[in-house]
Short mmCIF file of C-alpha atoms and ligand atoms in Angstrom, two decimals:
data_model
loop_
_atom_site.label_atom_id
_atom_site.label_comp_id
_atom_site.label_asym_id
_atom_site.label_seq_id
_atom_site.Cartn_x
_atom_site.Cartn_y
_atom_site.Cartn_z
CA MET M 1 -22.06 -12.18 -44.90
CA SER M 2 -21.80 -14.22 -48.07
CA GLU M 3 -21.55 -17.61 -46.28
CA SER M 4 -23.77 -19.08 -43.58
CA ARG M 5 -20.68 -20.60 -41.97
CA PHE M 6 -19.21 -18.81 -38.93
CA VAL M 7 -15.72 -19.63 -37.70
CA GLN M 8 -15.07 -18.33 -34.20
CA PHE M 9 -11.61 -16.97 -33.45
CA SER M 10 -11.40 -18.74 -30.09
CA LYS M 11 -13.74 -20.64 -27.81
CA PRO M 12 -13.15 -21.80 -24.24
CA MET M 13 -13.61 -25.50 -23.65
CA LEU M 14 -16.15 -25.50 -20.82
CA GLY M 15 -18.66 -28.22 -20.03
CA THR M 16 -21.01 -29.62 -17.44
CA GLU M 17 -18.05 -30.58 -15.23
CA GLU M 18 -17.13 -26.91 -14.77
CA ALA M 19 -20.77 -25.91 -14.25
CA GLN M 20 -21.24 -28.65 -11.63
CA ALA M 21 -18.03 -27.65 -9.84
CA ALA M 22 -19.18 -24.02 -9.66
CA TYR M 23 -22.60 -25.14 -8.41
CA ASP M 24 -21.10 -27.38 -5.73
CA THR M 25 -18.88 -24.54 -4.53
CA VAL M 26 -21.76 -22.12 -4.23
CA MET M 27 -23.76 -24.70 -2.30
CA SER M 28 -20.78 -25.40 0.00
CA GLY M 29 -21.00 -21.86 1.33
CA TRP M 30 -17.21 -21.26 1.15
CA VAL M 31 -16.68 -19.15 -1.93
CA THR M 32 -13.31 -17.43 -1.59
CA GLN M 33 -9.80 -18.28 -0.30
CA GLY M 34 -11.02 -21.69 0.78
CA PRO M 35 -10.25 -25.35 0.08
CA ARG M 36 -10.88 -25.17 -3.67
CA VAL M 37 -8.27 -22.42 -4.10
CA ALA M 38 -5.77 -24.56 -2.16
CA GLY M 39 -6.72 -27.63 -4.24
CA PHE M 40 -6.34 -25.75 -7.50
CA GLU M 41 -2.93 -24.46 -6.45
CA ALA M 42 -1.73 -28.02 -5.77
CA ASP M 43 -3.15 -29.28 -9.09
CA PHE M 44 -1.63 -26.43 -11.10
CA ALA M 45 1.80 -26.78 -9.45
CA ALA M 46 1.78 -30.50 -10.27
CA ALA M 47 0.64 -29.87 -13.86
CA VAL M 48 3.57 -27.55 -14.62
CA GLY M 49 6.14 -29.19 -12.33
CA ALA M 50 6.60 -26.30 -9.87
CA SER M 51 7.08 -26.67 -6.13
CA HIS M 52 4.78 -23.72 -5.34
CA CYS M 53 1.75 -22.11 -6.95
CA ALA M 54 -0.23 -19.16 -5.62
CA ALA M 55 -3.59 -18.36 -7.19
CA VAL M 56 -4.51 -14.71 -7.72
CA SER M 57 -7.21 -12.68 -9.45
CA ASN M 58 -5.56 -12.54 -12.90
CA CYS M 59 -2.17 -12.53 -14.62
CA THR M 60 -1.77 -8.76 -14.38
CA THR M 61 -1.86 -8.93 -10.59
CA ALA M 62 0.39 -12.02 -10.72
CA LEU M 63 3.01 -10.02 -12.66
CA HIS M 64 2.71 -7.11 -10.24
CA LEU M 65 3.30 -9.35 -7.21
CA ALA M 66 6.13 -11.34 -8.83
CA LEU M 67 7.97 -8.12 -9.73
CA GLN M 68 7.48 -6.76 -6.22
CA ALA M 69 8.80 -10.02 -4.79
CA ALA M 70 11.85 -9.68 -7.05
CA GLY M 71 12.51 -6.34 -5.35
CA VAL M 72 11.54 -4.08 -8.26
CA GLY M 73 10.76 -0.56 -7.10
CA PRO M 74 10.67 3.11 -8.14
CA GLY M 75 13.29 4.10 -10.72
CA ASP M 76 14.35 0.50 -11.44
CA GLU M 77 14.42 -0.80 -15.00
CA VAL M 78 12.87 -4.04 -16.24
CA ILE M 79 13.91 -5.34 -19.65
CA THR M 80 10.94 -6.62 -21.61
CA VAL M 81 9.24 -6.50 -25.01
CA SER M 82 6.79 -4.03 -26.51
CA TYR M 83 5.05 -6.71 -28.63
CA THR M 84 2.75 -7.89 -25.85
CA PHE M 85 -0.50 -7.09 -24.11
CA LEU M 86 -0.46 -3.83 -22.14
CA ALA M 87 -0.53 -5.80 -18.86
CA THR M 88 3.18 -6.61 -19.23
CA PRO M 89 4.56 -3.03 -19.10
CA ASN M 90 1.65 -1.84 -16.95
CA SER M 91 2.66 -4.24 -14.17
CA ILE M 92 6.18 -2.77 -14.26
CA CYS M 93 4.82 0.79 -14.07
CA TYR M 94 2.59 -0.06 -11.07
CA LEU M 95 5.83 -0.29 -9.05
CA GLY M 96 7.21 3.01 -10.36
CA ALA M 97 9.72 1.11 -12.47
CA VAL M 98 10.50 1.65 -16.16
CA PRO M 99 9.92 -0.93 -18.92
CA VAL M 100 12.92 -1.04 -21.26
CA PHE M 101 11.73 -2.52 -24.54
CA ILE M 102 14.02 -4.65 -26.66
CA ASP M 103 13.25 -6.11 -30.05
CA ILE M 104 11.87 -9.56 -30.85
CA GLU M 105 12.71 -12.36 -33.27
CA SER M 106 10.47 -12.42 -36.30
CA GLY M 107 9.79 -16.19 -36.36
CA THR M 108 8.99 -16.84 -32.69
CA ARG M 109 7.62 -13.29 -32.08
CA ASN M 110 9.54 -13.49 -28.76
CA MET M 111 12.30 -11.53 -27.02
CA ASP M 112 15.64 -11.71 -28.85
CA PRO M 113 18.15 -12.84 -26.18
CA ALA M 114 21.05 -11.39 -28.21
CA LEU M 115 19.73 -7.89 -27.44
CA ILE M 116 19.48 -8.21 -23.65
CA GLU M 117 23.10 -7.51 -22.72
CA ALA M 118 23.17 -4.08 -24.40
CA ALA M 119 20.03 -3.07 -22.48
CA ILE M 120 21.46 -3.84 -19.04
CA THR M 121 22.33 -0.82 -16.86
CA PRO M 122 23.11 -0.48 -13.14
CA ARG M 123 19.35 0.12 -12.65
CA THR M 124 18.23 -3.14 -14.31
CA LYS M 125 16.37 -5.09 -11.62
CA ALA M 126 14.65 -7.83 -13.64
CA ILE M 127 14.05 -9.30 -17.06
CA MET M 128 10.44 -9.99 -17.93
CA CYS M 129 10.25 -12.31 -20.93
CA VAL M 130 6.89 -13.11 -22.53
CA HIS M 131 6.07 -16.56 -23.93
CA GLN M 132 3.96 -14.88 -26.55
CA PHE M 133 1.01 -16.77 -28.06
CA GLY M 134 2.09 -19.93 -26.21
CA MET M 135 5.50 -20.06 -27.93
CA PRO M 136 8.24 -20.57 -25.34
CA CYS M 137 11.05 -18.02 -25.30
CA ASP M 138 14.66 -19.06 -25.81
CA MET M 139 15.12 -19.67 -22.09
CA THR M 140 18.66 -21.02 -22.51
CA GLY M 141 19.74 -17.74 -24.13
CA ILE M 142 17.82 -15.54 -21.69
CA LEU M 143 18.98 -17.39 -18.56
CA ALA M 144 22.60 -17.31 -19.72
CA VAL M 145 22.68 -13.49 -19.90
CA ALA M 146 20.57 -13.10 -16.75
CA GLY M 147 22.85 -15.49 -14.87
CA ARG M 148 26.01 -13.64 -15.93
CA HIS M 149 24.59 -10.41 -14.50
CA GLY M 150 22.73 -11.87 -11.50
CA ILE M 151 19.39 -10.51 -12.73
CA PRO M 152 16.17 -12.40 -11.92
CA VAL M 153 13.90 -13.53 -14.76
CA ILE M 154 10.13 -13.25 -14.39
CA GLU M 155 8.23 -15.15 -17.09
CA ASP M 156 5.02 -13.63 -18.41
CA ALA M 157 3.43 -16.97 -19.23
CA ALA M 158 -0.11 -15.61 -19.58
CA CYS M 159 -0.53 -17.47 -22.88
CA ALA M 160 1.70 -20.46 -22.15
CA ILE M 161 -0.15 -22.96 -19.95
CA GLY M 162 0.91 -26.37 -21.26
CA SER M 163 3.78 -25.11 -23.46
CA GLU M 164 7.11 -26.91 -23.14
CA VAL M 165 10.70 -25.80 -23.42
CA LEU M 166 14.00 -27.64 -23.66
CA VAL M 167 16.63 -26.36 -21.21
CA ASP M 168 19.85 -28.21 -20.36
CA GLY M 169 18.64 -31.23 -22.33
CA VAL M 170 15.42 -31.54 -20.30
CA TRP M 171 11.92 -30.82 -21.58
CA GLY M 172 9.80 -29.05 -18.98
CA ARG M 173 6.50 -27.26 -18.98
CA ILE M 174 6.62 -23.49 -18.83
CA GLY M 175 6.07 -22.59 -15.18
CA ARG M 176 8.42 -25.12 -13.63
CA PRO M 177 9.62 -22.27 -13.59
CA HIS M 178 12.88 -21.73 -15.44
CA GLY M 179 13.28 -18.21 -14.10
CA LEU M 180 12.48 -16.94 -10.60
CA ALA M 181 8.72 -17.05 -11.14
CA ALA M 182 6.18 -17.56 -13.94
CA CYS M 183 2.79 -15.84 -14.15
CA PHE M 184 -0.22 -17.35 -15.93
CA SER M 185 -3.64 -16.12 -17.05
CA LEU M 186 -6.98 -17.92 -16.92
CA HIS M 187 -8.79 -15.38 -19.09
CA PRO M 188 -11.18 -17.01 -21.62
CA ARG M 189 -8.78 -16.31 -24.52
CA LYS M 190 -6.12 -18.42 -22.84
CA VAL M 191 -5.48 -22.19 -22.95
CA LEU M 192 -7.47 -22.81 -19.74
CA THR M 193 -10.03 -20.48 -18.20
CA SER M 194 -11.92 -19.77 -15.01
CA GLY M 195 -13.49 -16.58 -16.37
CA ASP M 196 -10.66 -14.57 -14.89
CA GLY M 197 -7.83 -15.80 -12.76
CA GLY M 198 -4.06 -16.07 -12.51
CA THR M 199 -1.25 -18.03 -10.92
CA ILE M 200 2.33 -17.44 -9.84
CA THR M 201 4.57 -20.49 -9.84
CA THR M 202 8.00 -20.60 -8.26
CA ASN M 203 10.47 -22.91 -6.57
CA ASP M 204 11.34 -20.20 -4.05
CA PRO M 205 9.33 -20.73 -0.81
CA GLU M 206 9.99 -17.17 0.37
CA LEU M 207 8.62 -15.69 -2.87
CA ASP M 208 5.57 -17.92 -2.55
CA ARG M 209 5.04 -16.79 1.06
CA LYS M 210 5.25 -13.11 0.11
CA VAL M 211 2.83 -13.23 -2.82
CA ARG M 212 0.30 -15.20 -0.75
CA MET M 213 0.50 -12.56 1.95
CA TRP M 214 0.25 -9.59 -0.43
CA ARG M 215 -2.69 -11.02 -2.36
CA GLN M 216 -4.83 -10.71 0.79
CA HIS M 217 -3.88 -7.26 2.20
CA ALA M 218 -0.68 -8.68 3.75
CA MET M 219 -2.78 -10.43 6.38
CA SER M 220 -0.52 -12.57 8.58
CA VAL M 221 -3.01 -15.47 8.86
CA SER M 222 -4.81 -16.96 5.87
CA ASP M 223 -8.56 -17.64 5.99
CA LEU M 224 -7.87 -21.32 5.44
CA ALA M 225 -5.41 -21.48 8.38
CA ARG M 226 -7.77 -19.60 10.71
CA ASN M 227 -10.76 -21.71 9.78
CA SER M 228 -8.93 -24.99 10.26
CA SER M 229 -7.40 -24.02 13.63
CA SER M 230 -8.83 -25.08 16.98
CA GLN M 231 -7.02 -22.12 18.54
CA VAL M 232 -8.14 -18.52 18.15
CA MET M 233 -5.77 -16.87 15.66
CA ILE M 234 -5.32 -13.10 15.64
CA GLU M 235 -4.10 -11.63 12.39
CA THR M 236 -1.86 -8.58 11.93
CA PHE M 237 -1.17 -6.38 8.90
CA ASP M 238 2.49 -5.45 8.89
CA GLU M 239 2.76 -3.94 5.44
CA ILE M 240 0.61 -2.72 2.58
CA GLY M 241 -1.01 -5.45 0.51
CA TYR M 242 -3.72 -5.80 -2.11
CA ASN M 243 -6.97 -7.58 -2.77
CA TYR M 244 -5.77 -9.92 -5.54
CA ARG M 245 -7.81 -12.93 -4.42
CA MET M 246 -9.10 -15.74 -6.59
CA THR M 247 -12.54 -17.01 -5.54
CA ASP M 248 -13.30 -20.67 -4.82
CA ILE M 249 -15.90 -20.59 -7.60
CA GLN M 250 -13.15 -19.70 -10.08
CA ALA M 251 -10.79 -22.25 -8.51
CA ALA M 252 -13.37 -25.03 -8.77
CA VAL M 253 -13.80 -24.30 -12.48
CA ALA M 254 -10.04 -24.04 -12.93
CA ARG M 255 -9.51 -27.48 -11.31
CA GLU M 256 -11.79 -29.03 -13.93
CA GLN M 257 -9.88 -27.16 -16.62
CA VAL M 258 -6.53 -28.54 -15.42
CA LYS M 259 -7.95 -32.05 -15.93
CA ARG M 260 -8.53 -31.15 -19.58
CA LEU M 261 -5.05 -29.68 -20.15
CA ASP M 262 -3.35 -32.62 -21.88
CA GLY M 263 -6.26 -33.12 -24.27
CA ILE M 264 -6.55 -29.40 -25.08
CA VAL M 265 -2.82 -29.08 -25.74
CA ALA M 266 -2.75 -32.18 -27.97
CA GLU M 267 -5.61 -30.88 -30.10
CA ARG M 268 -4.21 -27.35 -30.31
CA ARG M 269 -0.86 -28.74 -31.44
CA ARG M 270 -2.53 -30.94 -34.06
CA LEU M 271 -4.41 -27.95 -35.46
CA GLY M 272 -1.25 -25.84 -35.41
CA ARG M 273 0.60 -28.47 -37.43
CA LEU M 274 -2.29 -28.59 -39.89
CA TYR M 275 -2.12 -24.82 -40.42
CA LEU M 276 1.67 -24.94 -40.88
CA ASP M 277 1.26 -27.68 -43.47
CA ARG M 278 -1.61 -26.10 -45.40
CA LEU M 279 -0.17 -22.57 -45.48
CA ALA M 280 3.43 -23.50 -46.30
CA ASP M 281 3.24 -22.78 -50.03
CA ILE M 282 1.68 -19.29 -49.95
CA PRO M 283 4.40 -16.91 -51.18
CA GLY M 284 5.39 -14.10 -48.83
CA LEU M 285 3.40 -15.40 -45.86
CA GLY M 286 5.44 -15.37 -42.62
CA LEU M 287 4.55 -18.53 -40.72
CA PRO M 288 5.38 -18.76 -37.02
CA VAL M 289 8.54 -20.72 -36.33
CA GLU M 290 8.66 -23.35 -33.60
CA PRO M 291 12.36 -23.77 -32.78
CA ALA M 292 13.87 -27.12 -31.75
CA TYR M 293 13.76 -26.03 -28.08
CA ALA M 294 10.03 -25.21 -28.07
CA ARG M 295 6.64 -26.91 -28.12
CA SER M 296 3.95 -24.27 -28.54
CA THR M 297 0.27 -24.58 -27.69
CA TRP M 298 -0.58 -22.05 -30.44
CA GLN M 299 -2.65 -20.07 -27.95
CA THR M 300 -2.79 -17.69 -30.90
CA PHE M 301 -1.80 -18.77 -34.40
CA GLY M 302 -0.64 -15.69 -36.30
CA VAL M 303 0.70 -15.34 -39.84
CA LEU M 304 2.61 -12.34 -41.17
CA LEU M 305 0.76 -11.17 -44.25
CA PRO M 306 2.91 -10.62 -47.35
CA ALA M 307 4.47 -7.15 -47.44
CA GLY M 308 2.09 -4.57 -48.82
CA VAL M 309 -1.13 -6.50 -48.07
CA ASP M 310 -3.64 -4.38 -46.13
CA ARG M 311 -4.37 -6.28 -42.92
CA THR M 312 -7.58 -4.47 -41.99
CA ALA M 313 -8.99 -5.02 -45.48
CA THR M 314 -8.01 -8.70 -45.27
CA MET M 315 -9.74 -9.02 -41.89
CA GLN M 316 -12.88 -7.48 -43.37
CA VAL M 317 -12.96 -9.90 -46.31
CA MET M 318 -12.44 -12.78 -43.88
CA LEU M 319 -15.27 -11.50 -41.67
CA ASP M 320 -17.52 -11.12 -44.71
CA ALA M 321 -16.78 -14.79 -45.37
CA GLY M 322 -17.81 -15.66 -41.79
CA ILE M 323 -14.32 -15.92 -40.30
CA GLN M 324 -13.27 -14.02 -37.19
CA THR M 325 -9.64 -12.91 -37.19
CA ARG M 326 -7.78 -10.66 -34.77
CA ARG M 327 -4.70 -8.51 -34.41
CA PRO M 328 -2.89 -11.02 -32.18
CA THR M 329 -1.44 -8.47 -29.73
CA PHE M 330 -0.25 -4.92 -29.43
CA CYS M 331 2.81 -2.78 -29.80
CA CYS M 332 2.87 -1.11 -26.38
CA HIS M 333 5.24 1.72 -27.30
CA LEU M 334 2.83 2.76 -30.07
CA GLU M 335 -0.01 3.11 -27.55
CA LYS M 336 -0.28 6.48 -25.78
CA ALA M 337 0.04 4.82 -22.35
CA HIS M 338 3.63 3.75 -23.10
CA ALA M 339 4.69 6.18 -25.84
CA ALA M 340 6.70 8.45 -23.55
CA PRO M 341 9.56 8.43 -23.04
CA PRO M 342 10.25 7.02 -26.52
CA PRO M 343 11.82 3.53 -26.56
CA ARG M 344 15.55 3.51 -25.82
CA PHE M 345 16.18 1.08 -28.67
CA ALA M 346 14.88 0.85 -32.23
CA LEU M 347 12.23 -1.88 -32.51
CA PRO M 348 12.03 -2.59 -36.26
CA VAL M 349 11.07 -6.27 -36.00
CA THR M 350 8.47 -5.53 -33.32
CA GLU M 351 6.84 -2.88 -35.49
CA GLU M 352 6.88 -5.01 -38.63
CA VAL M 353 5.44 -8.07 -36.89
CA TYR M 354 2.79 -5.90 -35.27
CA ARG M 355 1.78 -4.42 -38.65
CA ARG M 356 1.70 -7.70 -40.57
CA ASN M 357 0.57 -10.31 -38.04
CA LEU M 358 -2.92 -11.71 -38.53
CA GLY M 359 -4.40 -14.06 -35.91
CA LEU M 360 -6.33 -16.98 -37.42
CA PRO M 361 -9.03 -19.00 -35.62
CA LEU M 362 -7.70 -21.90 -33.58
CA HIS M 363 -9.37 -23.61 -30.63
CA PRO M 364 -9.71 -27.23 -29.57
CA GLN M 365 -13.35 -27.54 -30.64
CA MET M 366 -12.68 -26.28 -34.16
CA PRO M 367 -13.53 -28.84 -36.86
CA ASP M 368 -10.83 -29.53 -39.44
CA ALA M 369 -13.29 -28.43 -42.13
CA ASP M 370 -13.34 -24.94 -40.59
CA LEU M 371 -9.56 -24.80 -40.63
CA GLU M 372 -9.52 -25.85 -44.30
CA TYR M 373 -12.11 -23.15 -45.01
CA VAL M 374 -9.93 -20.49 -43.30
CA VAL M 375 -6.93 -21.61 -45.35
CA ALA M 376 -8.91 -21.63 -48.61
CA THR M 377 -10.33 -18.17 -47.91
CA LEU M 378 -6.93 -16.70 -47.09
CA ARG M 379 -5.47 -18.32 -50.20
CA ARG M 380 -8.27 -16.82 -52.31
CA ILE M 381 -7.60 -13.35 -50.88
CA LEU M 382 -3.81 -13.53 -51.30
CA GLN M 383 -3.51 -15.57 -54.49
CA GLY M 384 -6.87 -15.05 -56.13
CA VAL M 385 -7.46 -18.82 -56.36
C1 LIG K 401 1.16 -11.57 -22.58
C2 LIG K 401 0.10 -11.24 -21.59
N1 LIG K 401 0.44 -10.86 -20.35
C3 LIG K 401 -0.48 -10.58 -19.41
C4 LIG K 401 -1.83 -10.64 -19.68
C5 LIG K 401 -2.83 -10.27 -18.62
O1 LIG K 401 -3.63 -11.36 -18.26
P1 LIG K 401 -4.97 -11.15 -17.40
O2 LIG K 401 -6.03 -10.73 -18.34
O3 LIG K 401 -5.21 -12.48 -16.78
O4 LIG K 401 -4.66 -10.09 -16.38
C6 LIG K 401 -2.24 -11.02 -20.96
C7 LIG K 401 -3.68 -11.09 -21.29
O5 LIG K 401 -4.11 -10.96 -22.38
C8 LIG K 401 -1.27 -11.32 -21.94
O6 LIG K 401 -1.60 -11.70 -23.18
#
């Protein structure tokens, strides 16, 4: 490494508050499916403006349960994108359903609503849009097509805690939700973290009831209800469920994280604006576009390298200069797990964005000087100055 400086790609914002909350939970003796999980669910629902929130083990299991609650089953089709983490199509396949990939918009890196209608068949059971990298999808466009065809929308909001979208003239946080349900991740690369963890938010009480039941082996009585009852409660298991529980240790950490949300989002947005400003004059660089209906959290800030620039070589020069960069996400249909059958539709924008997109460091503890150093290094590589 030619520089002593090291710029981390991302860094969770964890402090003594989270450590103390975890400690207190351990000492309380109630470490799973207890009062802290219930408290976190209430806090998270309030933070995003949803009437219900169920906490689960991670976003992958959240997506699985939300799809199951939407009635997705073997042979059904779910319209989604290939430019996402593998969890998105995997969750569809868990139910024996088929992910139908449609292309994305280059600027937002999100599902192109204009392509949904042509992908709808009699077997289409749901649309799973992904608010990729914290950038809200065009929910007005997506909901209009979905509404015309009576198809439920499940939002993969893994990266979008704290993001906002304008629908019908009203700004709302992602997760209100705007579709049937939204699923979030608390993995350390996300806006908030509890190590691992996930949530499903909805305004549908029946969906909330089902996912709560399924997350704990479809047990008819929750631990919290049994423990707080003065009457003996006998549980039954009337269908097949899963162990998708969040622990109270995770929930206690997550509650502290929710308190930090506004501050984290404000700082992420400030850093995102700084990048957009500093990088604007580099020829051929494809900056992310934040449309008038969206307020991103820049969970990942990716730039499309000018055509012909070798991304891996660029990443190596950046790393040699002490800067961690990443391929922001994957092209699922190019991975063996989802290569067959081949995609029904051509995905030229998806493939180009995947090839050119370079994720730059951005996290709320990043000093401005580090950001300026990243910009200067990228400029030196691309422009030789
Ligand atoms: C778009 C998207 N969906 C789903 C997931 C899965 O989240 P988790 O790791 O919490 O299961 C991720 C995680 O990277 C993601 O980026």
